[in-house]
Coordinates of C-alpha atoms in Angstrom, one line a residue:
Chain A
M1 CA 30.7 27.3 51.8
T2 CA 30.8 30.9 52.8
V3 CA 28.4 33.7 52.1
L4 CA 31.0 35.3 49.9
E5 CA 31.4 32.1 47.8
L6 CA 27.6 31.9 47.3
L7 CA 27.4 35.5 46.2
L8 CA 30.3 35.0 43.8
L9 CA 28.5 31.9 42.3
A10 CA 25.2 33.8 42.0
A11 CA 26.9 36.8 40.4
G12 CA 28.9 34.7 37.9
G13 CA 25.8 32.7 37.0
A14 CA 23.7 35.8 36.4
A15 CA 26.4 37.4 34.3
G16 CA 26.8 34.2 32.2
L17 CA 23.0 34.1 31.7
S18 CA 22.7 37.6 30.6
L19 CA 25.6 37.2 28.2
L20 CA 24.1 34.0 26.7
A21 CA 20.6 35.2 26.5
R22 CA 21.7 38.1 24.2
R23 CA 23.5 35.7 21.9
E24 CA 21.8 35.0 18.6
G25 CA 21.7 31.5 17.1
R26 CA 22.1 28.1 18.6
L27 CA 24.4 28.8 21.5
G28 CA 22.0 31.4 22.9
Q29 CA 18.9 29.2 22.2
V30 CA 20.3 26.0 23.8
G31 CA 22.8 27.4 26.2
T32 CA 20.5 29.8 28.1
P33 CA 18.0 27.2 29.4
L34 CA 20.9 24.8 30.1
L35 CA 22.8 27.2 32.2
F36 CA 19.6 28.4 33.9
G37 CA 18.8 24.8 34.7
A38 CA 22.3 24.2 36.1
L39 CA 22.0 27.2 38.3
V40 CA 18.7 26.1 39.7
L41 CA 20.2 22.6 40.4
A42 CA 23.2 24.2 42.1
A43 CA 20.9 26.4 44.3
W44 CA 18.9 23.4 45.2
Q45 CA 22.0 21.3 46.1
I46 CA 23.5 24.1 48.1
A47 CA 20.2 24.8 49.9
C48 CA 19.8 21.1 50.8
V49 CA 23.4 20.8 52.1
E50 CA 23.7 24.2 53.9
F51 CA 20.2 24.2 55.6
E52 CA 20.4 20.4 56.3
I53 CA 16.9 19.8 54.8
P54 CA 15.7 16.3 55.8
R55 CA 15.9 13.8 52.9
V56 CA 12.2 12.9 53.3
L57 CA 11.2 16.5 52.6
L58 CA 13.5 17.3 49.7
P59 CA 16.5 15.1 48.7
A60 CA 19.5 16.9 47.1
P61 CA 20.0 16.6 43.3
S62 CA 23.1 14.5 44.1
A63 CA 21.0 12.1 46.1
V64 CA 18.4 11.8 43.3
A65 CA 21.2 11.2 40.8
A66 CA 22.6 8.5 42.9
A67 CA 19.2 6.9 43.2
I68 CA 18.8 7.0 39.5
V69 CA 22.1 5.2 39.0
R70 CA 21.5 2.7 41.8
S71 CA 18.0 1.8 40.6
L72 CA 18.5 1.8 36.8
P73 CA 17.2 -1.8 36.4
I74 CA 14.1 -0.9 38.4
L75 CA 13.6 2.3 36.4
A76 CA 14.0 0.3 33.1
A77 CA 11.3 -2.2 34.2
D78 CA 8.9 0.5 35.3
F79 CA 9.5 2.3 32.0
M80 CA 8.7 -0.8 30.0
Q81 CA 5.5 -1.4 32.0
T82 CA 4.1 2.1 32.2
V83 CA 5.5 4.0 29.1
A84 CA 6.2 1.3 26.5
H85 CA 3.0 -0.6 27.1
A86 CA 0.2 1.3 28.9
V87 CA 0.9 4.9 27.8
L88 CA 2.1 4.2 24.2
I89 CA -0.6 1.7 23.4
G90 CA -3.4 3.7 25.2
W91 CA -2.3 6.9 23.5
L92 CA -2.2 5.3 20.0
L93 CA -5.5 3.5 20.4
G94 CA -7.3 6.5 22.0
S95 CA -6.0 9.1 19.5
G96 CA -6.5 6.7 16.5
A97 CA -10.1 5.9 17.6
G98 CA -10.8 9.5 18.1
L99 CA -9.7 10.4 14.6
L100 CA -11.6 7.5 13.0
A101 CA -14.7 8.6 15.0
A102 CA -14.3 12.2 13.8
V103 CA -14.3 10.9 10.2
A104 CA -17.3 8.7 10.9
L105 CA -19.3 11.4 12.6
D106 CA -18.4 13.9 9.9
R107 CA -21.0 12.4 7.5
S108 CA -23.9 12.8 10.0
A109 CA -24.8 16.1 11.6
F110 CA -27.3 14.2 13.7
L111 CA -24.7 11.9 15.3
R112 CA -22.3 14.8 15.8
R113 CA -24.9 16.7 17.8
G114 CA -25.6 13.6 19.9
V115 CA -22.0 12.5 20.5
L116 CA -20.0 15.7 21.1
P117 CA -21.9 16.8 24.2
L118 CA -21.6 13.3 25.5
G119 CA -17.8 13.7 25.0
S120 CA -17.6 16.7 27.3
L121 CA -19.4 14.6 29.9
V122 CA -16.9 11.7 29.6
S123 CA -14.0 14.2 29.6
A124 CA -15.3 15.6 32.9
M125 CA -15.2 12.1 34.6
P126 CA -12.4 12.0 37.1
I127 CA -9.6 9.5 36.4
V128 CA -9.8 8.3 40.1
G129 CA -13.3 7.2 39.3
I130 CA -12.7 5.3 36.1
A131 CA -9.4 3.7 37.0
P132 CA -10.8 1.2 39.5
I133 CA -13.6 0.4 37.1
M134 CA -11.1 -0.4 34.3
V135 CA -9.1 -2.6 36.7
M136 CA -12.4 -4.6 37.3
W137 CA -13.0 -4.8 33.5
F138 CA -9.5 -5.4 32.2
G139 CA -7.4 -6.8 35.1
F140 CA -4.4 -5.6 37.1
D141 CA -1.9 -5.5 34.3
W142 CA -1.1 -2.6 31.8
Q143 CA -4.3 -3.3 29.8
S144 CA -6.5 -1.6 32.3
K145 CA -4.1 1.4 32.4
A146 CA -4.2 1.6 28.6
A147 CA -8.0 1.5 28.8
V148 CA -8.0 4.5 31.2
I149 CA -5.8 6.4 28.7
V150 CA -8.0 5.5 25.8
V151 CA -11.0 7.0 27.6
M152 CA -8.9 10.1 28.5
T153 CA -7.5 10.7 25.0
F154 CA -10.4 9.7 22.8
F155 CA -12.5 12.8 23.2
P156 CA -9.8 15.5 22.9
M157 CA -8.9 13.9 19.5
L158 CA -12.5 13.6 18.5
V159 CA -13.3 17.3 19.3
N160 CA -10.1 18.6 17.7
A161 CA -10.3 16.5 14.5
T162 CA -14.0 17.4 14.1
A163 CA -13.1 21.1 14.3
G164 CA -10.3 20.5 11.8
L165 CA -12.5 18.7 9.3
E166 CA -14.9 21.7 9.5
A167 CA -12.2 24.2 9.0
T168 CA -11.9 23.9 5.2
G169 CA -12.9 27.0 3.4
T170 CA -16.0 27.1 1.1
M171 CA -13.8 28.1 -1.9
E172 CA -11.6 25.1 -1.6
R173 CA -14.7 22.9 -1.3
D174 CA -16.3 24.5 -4.3
L175 CA -13.1 23.8 -6.2
M176 CA -13.3 20.1 -5.4
H177 CA -17.0 20.1 -6.3
S178 CA -16.2 21.8 -9.7
Y179 CA -13.8 18.9 -10.5
G180 CA -16.6 16.4 -9.8
A181 CA -14.5 15.0 -6.8
G182 CA -16.3 12.5 -4.6
Y183 CA -16.6 12.5 -0.8
W184 CA -13.5 10.4 -0.2
Q185 CA -11.3 12.3 -2.7
T186 CA -12.3 15.6 -1.1
L187 CA -11.6 14.0 2.4
L188 CA -8.2 12.7 1.4
K189 CA -6.9 15.5 -0.8
L190 CA -8.3 18.5 1.0
R191 CA -10.0 18.1 4.3
L192 CA -7.6 15.7 6.1
P193 CA -4.5 17.7 5.2
Y194 CA -6.4 20.8 6.3
A195 CA -7.2 19.1 9.7
L196 CA -3.6 18.0 10.4
P197 CA -2.6 21.0 12.5
F198 CA -5.7 20.3 14.7
V199 CA -4.8 16.6 14.9
F200 CA -1.3 17.4 16.0
N201 CA -2.6 19.7 18.7
A202 CA -4.6 16.8 20.0
L203 CA -1.7 14.4 19.8
K204 CA 0.5 16.7 21.8
L205 CA -2.2 17.3 24.4
N206 CA -2.9 13.6 24.6
S207 CA 0.7 12.7 25.1
T208 CA 0.7 14.7 28.4
L209 CA -2.7 13.3 29.4
A210 CA -1.6 9.8 28.7
L211 CA 1.5 10.0 30.9
I212 CA -0.5 11.4 33.8
G213 CA -3.2 8.9 33.3
G214 CA -0.8 6.0 33.1
I215 CA 0.9 6.9 36.3
V216 CA -2.1 7.8 38.3
A217 CA -4.1 4.8 37.2
E218 CA -1.4 2.5 38.7
F219 CA -2.4 3.8 42.2
F220 CA -5.5 1.7 41.9
G221 CA -4.3 -1.8 41.6
T222 CA -1.3 -3.0 39.6
P223 CA 1.3 -5.8 39.4
I224 CA 4.5 -5.0 41.4
V225 CA 6.0 -2.9 38.6
G226 CA 5.3 0.4 37.0
M227 CA 6.1 4.1 37.6
G228 CA 2.9 4.8 39.5
F229 CA 3.2 1.7 41.6
R230 CA 6.9 2.6 42.4
I231 CA 6.0 6.2 43.4
S232 CA 3.1 5.1 45.8
T233 CA 5.1 2.3 47.4
E234 CA 8.4 4.2 47.8
V235 CA 6.6 7.1 49.3
A236 CA 5.2 4.7 51.9
R237 CA 8.8 3.4 52.5
M238 CA 10.2 7.0 52.9
N239 CA 12.5 6.4 49.9
L240 CA 11.9 9.8 48.6
D241 CA 15.1 9.8 46.4
V242 CA 13.6 6.9 44.4
V243 CA 10.3 8.8 44.1
W244 CA 12.2 11.8 42.7
A245 CA 14.1 9.5 40.3
E246 CA 10.7 8.3 38.9
I247 CA 9.5 11.9 38.7
T248 CA 12.7 12.8 36.8
M249 CA 12.1 10.0 34.4
A250 CA 8.5 11.0 33.9
A251 CA 9.6 14.6 33.2
V252 CA 12.2 13.5 30.7
V253 CA 9.8 11.1 28.9
G254 CA 7.1 13.7 28.8
S255 CA 9.3 16.4 27.4
A256 CA 11.0 14.1 24.9
S257 CA 7.7 12.8 23.5
F258 CA 6.3 16.3 23.3
A259 CA 9.5 17.4 21.5
A260 CA 9.4 14.4 19.1
L261 CA 5.8 15.2 18.2
A262 CA 6.6 18.8 17.7
L263 CA 9.4 17.8 15.3
V264 CA 7.1 15.5 13.3
E265 CA 4.4 18.2 13.3
R266 CA 6.9 20.6 11.8
A267 CA 7.9 18.2 9.1
V268 CA 4.4 17.3 8.2
T269 CA 2.6 20.7 8.4
F270 CA 5.6 22.8 7.2
W271 CA 3.1 24.7 5.1
H272 CA 1.1 26.1 8.0
P273 CA 1.4 29.8 8.7
S274 CA 3.0 29.1 12.1
F275 CA 5.9 27.3 10.5
R276 CA 6.5 29.0 7.2
A277 CA 10.0 30.2 6.8
Chain B
M1 CA -13.7 9.7 -19.8
Q2 CA -13.9 13.2 -21.0
A3 CA -17.0 13.9 -23.2
A4 CA -16.0 15.8 -26.2
P5 CA -17.7 19.2 -26.1
P6 CA -19.9 19.9 -29.0
A7 CA -18.3 21.9 -31.8
P8 CA -18.8 25.6 -31.0
T9 CA -21.2 26.8 -33.7
A10 CA -23.5 29.8 -33.8
A11 CA -26.4 27.3 -33.8
A12 CA -25.4 25.6 -30.5
P13 CA -24.3 28.1 -27.9
V14 CA -22.0 26.8 -25.1
V15 CA -24.3 28.3 -22.5
R16 CA -28.0 28.9 -23.0
A17 CA -30.1 30.5 -20.2
R18 CA -33.9 31.0 -20.6
N19 CA -36.0 32.9 -18.1
L20 CA -33.5 32.0 -15.3
S21 CA -34.4 33.0 -11.8
L22 CA -32.7 32.3 -8.5
V23 CA -34.0 33.1 -5.1
F24 CA -31.9 32.7 -1.9
D25 CA -34.0 31.7 1.1
A26 CA -32.1 32.2 4.3
D27 CA -34.4 31.6 7.3
G28 CA -37.4 32.9 5.5
Q29 CA -35.6 36.0 4.3
K30 CA -35.9 35.8 0.5
T31 CA -33.4 37.5 -1.7
V32 CA -33.9 37.5 -5.5
A33 CA -30.4 37.1 -6.9
L34 CA -31.4 36.5 -10.5
S35 CA -34.7 37.5 -12.2
D36 CA -35.7 36.3 -15.6
V37 CA -32.3 36.2 -17.2
S38 CA -32.1 35.0 -20.8
L39 CA -28.7 34.8 -22.4
D40 CA -26.8 32.8 -25.1
I41 CA -23.0 32.5 -25.0
A42 CA -21.5 31.5 -28.3
G43 CA -18.6 29.1 -28.5
G44 CA -15.2 30.8 -28.7
S45 CA -16.4 34.1 -27.4
F46 CA -15.1 36.1 -24.4
V47 CA -18.1 37.3 -22.5
S48 CA -17.8 39.6 -19.5
L49 CA -20.6 39.9 -16.9
I50 CA -20.4 43.4 -15.4
G51 CA -22.5 45.3 -12.9
P52 CA -22.5 46.7 -9.3
S53 CA -22.4 44.5 -6.2
G54 CA -25.5 42.5 -5.8
C55 CA -26.4 42.4 -9.4
G56 CA -26.2 38.6 -9.5
K57 CA -23.2 38.3 -11.9
T58 CA -21.3 35.9 -9.6
T59 CA -24.5 34.0 -8.9
L60 CA -25.1 33.6 -12.6
L61 CA -21.5 32.3 -13.0
R62 CA -22.0 29.9 -10.1
A63 CA -25.3 28.6 -11.5
I64 CA -23.5 27.8 -14.8
A65 CA -20.9 26.0 -12.7
D66 CA -23.5 24.0 -10.8
L67 CA -22.4 25.6 -7.6
E68 CA -25.9 27.2 -7.2
R69 CA -29.3 25.7 -8.2
P70 CA -31.6 28.1 -10.2
T71 CA -35.1 28.4 -8.8
S72 CA -36.8 28.4 -12.2
G73 CA -36.1 28.7 -15.8
S74 CA -33.7 26.6 -17.9
L75 CA -30.0 26.5 -18.1
V76 CA -28.0 24.4 -20.6
V77 CA -24.2 24.1 -20.6
N78 CA -22.6 22.3 -23.6
G79 CA -26.0 20.9 -24.4
L80 CA -26.3 19.3 -20.9
S81 CA -27.7 20.2 -17.5
P82 CA -25.1 22.2 -15.4
E83 CA -24.7 19.1 -13.1
Q84 CA -24.0 16.7 -16.0
A85 CA -21.6 19.3 -17.5
R86 CA -19.8 19.6 -14.2
R87 CA -19.5 15.8 -13.9
N88 CA -18.1 15.8 -17.5
R89 CA -15.5 18.4 -16.4
A90 CA -16.8 20.8 -18.9
Y91 CA -15.4 23.9 -17.3
G92 CA -12.4 25.3 -15.4
Y93 CA -13.3 27.7 -12.6
V94 CA -11.0 30.5 -11.4
F95 CA -12.1 32.0 -8.0
Q96 CA -11.6 35.5 -6.6
A97 CA -8.7 34.2 -4.5
P98 CA -6.2 31.6 -5.8
A99 CA -7.4 28.9 -3.4
L100 CA -4.2 26.9 -3.8
Y101 CA -3.4 24.1 -1.4
P102 CA -0.5 25.3 0.8
W103 CA 0.9 21.7 1.3
R104 CA 1.3 21.2 -2.4
S105 CA 4.0 22.6 -4.5
V106 CA 3.0 24.9 -7.4
E107 CA 3.4 21.9 -9.8
R108 CA 1.3 19.6 -7.7
N109 CA -1.4 22.2 -7.3
V110 CA -1.7 22.3 -11.1
M111 CA -1.9 18.5 -11.1
L112 CA -4.7 18.3 -8.5
P113 CA -7.6 18.2 -11.0
L114 CA -5.7 15.7 -13.1
E115 CA -5.2 13.4 -10.1
I116 CA -8.9 13.6 -9.3
M117 CA -9.8 12.8 -12.9
G118 CA -7.5 9.8 -12.8
M119 CA -4.9 10.8 -15.4
P120 CA -1.7 8.8 -15.5
P121 CA 1.3 10.4 -13.7
E122 CA 3.4 10.8 -16.8
E123 CA 0.6 12.8 -18.5
R124 CA 0.0 14.9 -15.4
R125 CA 3.6 16.0 -15.3
R126 CA 3.5 16.9 -19.0
R127 CA 0.4 18.9 -18.6
A128 CA 1.6 20.8 -15.5
E129 CA 4.8 21.7 -17.3
R130 CA 2.9 22.9 -20.4
Y131 CA 0.4 25.1 -18.6
L132 CA 2.9 26.5 -16.1
D133 CA 5.0 27.4 -19.1
L134 CA 1.9 29.1 -20.6
V135 CA 1.4 31.3 -17.6
G136 CA 5.2 31.9 -17.4
L137 CA 5.8 30.2 -14.1
R138 CA 7.7 27.1 -15.1
E139 CA 10.8 27.9 -13.1
F140 CA 8.6 28.2 -10.0
R141 CA 7.1 24.8 -10.2
R142 CA 9.0 23.4 -7.2
R143 CA 8.1 26.4 -4.9
F144 CA 5.1 26.5 -2.6
P145 CA 2.2 28.8 -3.2
W146 CA 2.9 31.0 -0.1
Q147 CA 6.4 31.7 -1.5
L148 CA 4.8 33.4 -4.5
S149 CA 3.3 36.9 -4.9
G150 CA -0.5 37.3 -5.2
G151 CA -0.4 37.8 -8.9
M152 CA 1.8 34.7 -9.4
Q153 CA -0.6 32.7 -7.2
Q154 CA -3.5 33.7 -9.4
R155 CA -1.6 32.7 -12.5
V156 CA -1.0 29.3 -10.9
S157 CA -4.7 28.9 -10.3
I158 CA -5.3 29.8 -14.0
A159 CA -2.8 27.1 -15.1
R160 CA -4.7 24.7 -12.7
A161 CA -8.0 25.6 -14.4
L162 CA -6.5 25.1 -17.9
S163 CA -4.6 21.9 -17.1
F164 CA -7.5 19.6 -17.9
E165 CA -8.2 21.5 -21.1
P166 CA -11.8 22.5 -20.6
A167 CA -13.6 24.2 -23.5
L168 CA -15.1 26.7 -21.1
L169 CA -13.3 28.9 -18.6
L170 CA -15.3 30.6 -15.8
M171 CA -13.6 33.4 -14.0
D172 CA -15.0 35.2 -11.0
E173 CA -13.3 38.6 -10.5
P174 CA -9.9 36.7 -10.7
F175 CA -7.8 39.9 -10.6
G176 CA -10.0 41.9 -8.2
A177 CA -7.6 41.7 -5.3
L178 CA -4.5 42.6 -7.3
D179 CA -2.8 46.0 -7.8
E180 CA -3.4 47.8 -11.1
I181 CA 0.1 47.1 -12.6
T182 CA -0.1 43.4 -12.0
R183 CA -3.7 43.4 -13.2
D184 CA -2.7 45.1 -16.5
G185 CA -0.1 42.4 -17.1
L186 CA -2.5 39.6 -16.3
N187 CA -5.1 41.1 -18.6
L188 CA -2.7 41.1 -21.5
H189 CA -1.7 37.6 -20.7
L190 CA -5.3 36.4 -20.5
H191 CA -6.2 38.1 -23.7
R192 CA -3.3 36.3 -25.6
L193 CA -4.2 33.0 -23.9
W194 CA -7.8 33.3 -25.1
R195 CA -6.7 34.2 -28.6
S196 CA -4.4 31.3 -28.9
T197 CA -6.6 28.6 -27.4
G198 CA -10.0 29.5 -28.9
M199 CA -11.8 28.5 -25.7
T200 CA -15.0 30.2 -24.4
V201 CA -14.4 32.5 -21.4
I202 CA -17.1 33.9 -19.1
F203 CA -15.5 36.6 -16.9
V204 CA -17.1 38.4 -14.0
T205 CA -15.8 41.9 -13.2
H206 CA -16.8 45.3 -12.0
S207 CA -14.1 47.1 -13.9
I208 CA -15.3 48.7 -17.2
P209 CA -11.8 49.0 -18.8
E210 CA -11.0 45.4 -18.0
A211 CA -14.3 44.2 -19.5
V212 CA -14.0 46.3 -22.7
Y213 CA -10.3 45.3 -23.1
L214 CA -10.9 41.6 -22.7
S215 CA -14.3 40.9 -24.1
S216 CA -15.9 40.2 -27.5
R217 CA -19.3 40.8 -25.7
I218 CA -20.3 42.5 -22.5
V219 CA -23.4 41.6 -20.5
V220 CA -24.4 44.6 -18.3
M221 CA -26.5 43.6 -15.3
S222 CA -28.4 45.6 -12.6
P223 CA -29.1 44.8 -9.0
R224 CA -32.3 44.2 -6.9
P225 CA -33.4 42.0 -8.6
G226 CA -30.4 40.9 -10.7
K227 CA -31.2 41.1 -14.4
V228 CA -29.6 41.7 -17.7
V229 CA -29.9 45.4 -18.8
E230 CA -28.0 45.3 -22.1
I231 CA -25.7 43.2 -24.2
I232 CA -23.0 45.1 -25.9
D233 CA -20.8 43.7 -28.7
V234 CA -17.2 45.0 -28.6
D235 CA -16.0 46.0 -32.1
L236 CA -12.4 46.3 -31.5
P237 CA -9.5 44.5 -33.3
G238 CA -9.1 40.9 -32.4
E239 CA -5.5 41.2 -31.3
R240 CA -5.3 44.0 -28.7
E241 CA -2.4 45.6 -26.9
L242 CA -2.9 47.5 -23.7
D243 CA -2.7 50.9 -25.4
V244 CA -5.9 50.0 -27.3
R245 CA -7.5 51.5 -24.1
E246 CA -6.6 55.0 -25.3
T247 CA -8.2 54.7 -28.7
P248 CA -11.6 56.5 -29.5
A249 CA -13.2 53.2 -30.4
F250 CA -12.3 51.7 -27.0
L251 CA -13.6 54.8 -25.2
A252 CA -16.8 54.8 -27.1
V253 CA -17.5 51.2 -26.0
A254 CA -16.6 52.0 -22.4
H255 CA -19.0 55.0 -22.6
R256 CA -21.8 52.7 -23.8
V257 CA -21.1 50.3 -20.9
R258 CA -21.1 53.1 -18.4
E259 CA -24.4 54.5 -19.8
A260 CA -26.0 51.0 -19.6
L261 CA -24.8 50.6 -16.0
R262 CA -26.3 54.0 -15.1
A263 CA -29.6 53.2 -16.8
G264 CA -29.8 49.9 -14.8
H265 CA -28.9 51.4 -11.5
S266 CA -31.7 53.1 -9.6
Y267 CA -30.5 55.3 -6.8
D268 CA -33.3 54.7 -4.4

């Protein structure tokens, strides 16, 4: 490839981008990041080939793509182990328990004052410290990874949901009081719906935390399957294209779950000022 | 399980306050909100509480609604304590802001108190339709509150307060945040509503024309400490159009209210 060809490619890409970015509607919204991503990949590919970058330092996108196709069964097994079991179950249990705890603590200012500072202490505990402990407690399989994720996701949900339950205005509470509504009626018909935007914030935050936690926790003892296990062993075997294939999968899974949660959030809290049409 | 309110007669007022006092105590800082207030509110009347900020008019309304506890004195609502009256759903309360729930459609906002009171769905729908019709918003029932103007939202909150058919309607400066044209329209609307239902209304305001136009009786209050200065009967025709506000009789009552407000207000 000559310098001229490279310049032409860059100029064409830039012109296409500026055209697309100015377009209103779907084409501009979806097309711009797609074209931008394609240009970055192209630059990456060209750089790897032209400058002969060693595969161990940075494999070309084509090599990563080939690795993905070649190791599809391995990727599928790792996905089942790490995402479908550890991450999903840990995220559900941690977030669910955090929400239930917020409702339980809500009735007692004394407990709230005691537990919430404890929560920041637990949140500050490094995952590299708790992961080996959880392996000792729950064994090598996905259960110990799920336990790490429960610890990581419980307090963000507890703190957010508590703030959400306290966010209800006095006028709305007085209104329920004037109807003679009981604690549970007020909770279900007023305070929980009011707390939903806070709960979704925590769910989205936790989805990212859970994926990181699930992968990193596998560095500390695991059966011979899983995304974290694969990354650590393939790095040792210098198979960096497989490592990049796992990273690609993690990025896709992370973005997809975040996007799915954002869609559900939009459908459920359509009334919130940030979504109102 | 709705207790039938006692028949409104002159002998048994809907609200009876005797030597009512209420002191707020915030971290040792005592504020006397109500001092020695005695007042009877007859069934079927429209009573306005008027006075400058800090005169305790909202506090008095909130005490009647069992949203504040009086420090001393006696307060009887429908022959019961305010708390029992609240538990019997004796009153509907309209706040300064609509306080509608944004995740509920207009119709489901009106149904909220009915759900809490355990009314069957069929009856809930019928009531919501009826009272939205009454405030002229039936065709907006599937909309969400935030798709409506401020005046329309406040009308929804009035329909919500009326939906369980309380004999007593408590309104705390419900039109205070609205522009004058919208306010005029709602005043006319409220006046007709009161005439047609025969319910008792207690209305907090600091607008003299609004109080005179709407009320059969005006309670003038003064601040620091909040007390009743004068009670003025409004001798205007029962059925009132907005232009009654330009008649000499109306202006005479407005003048009396203004004088009473001035007498109760010390410019220290």
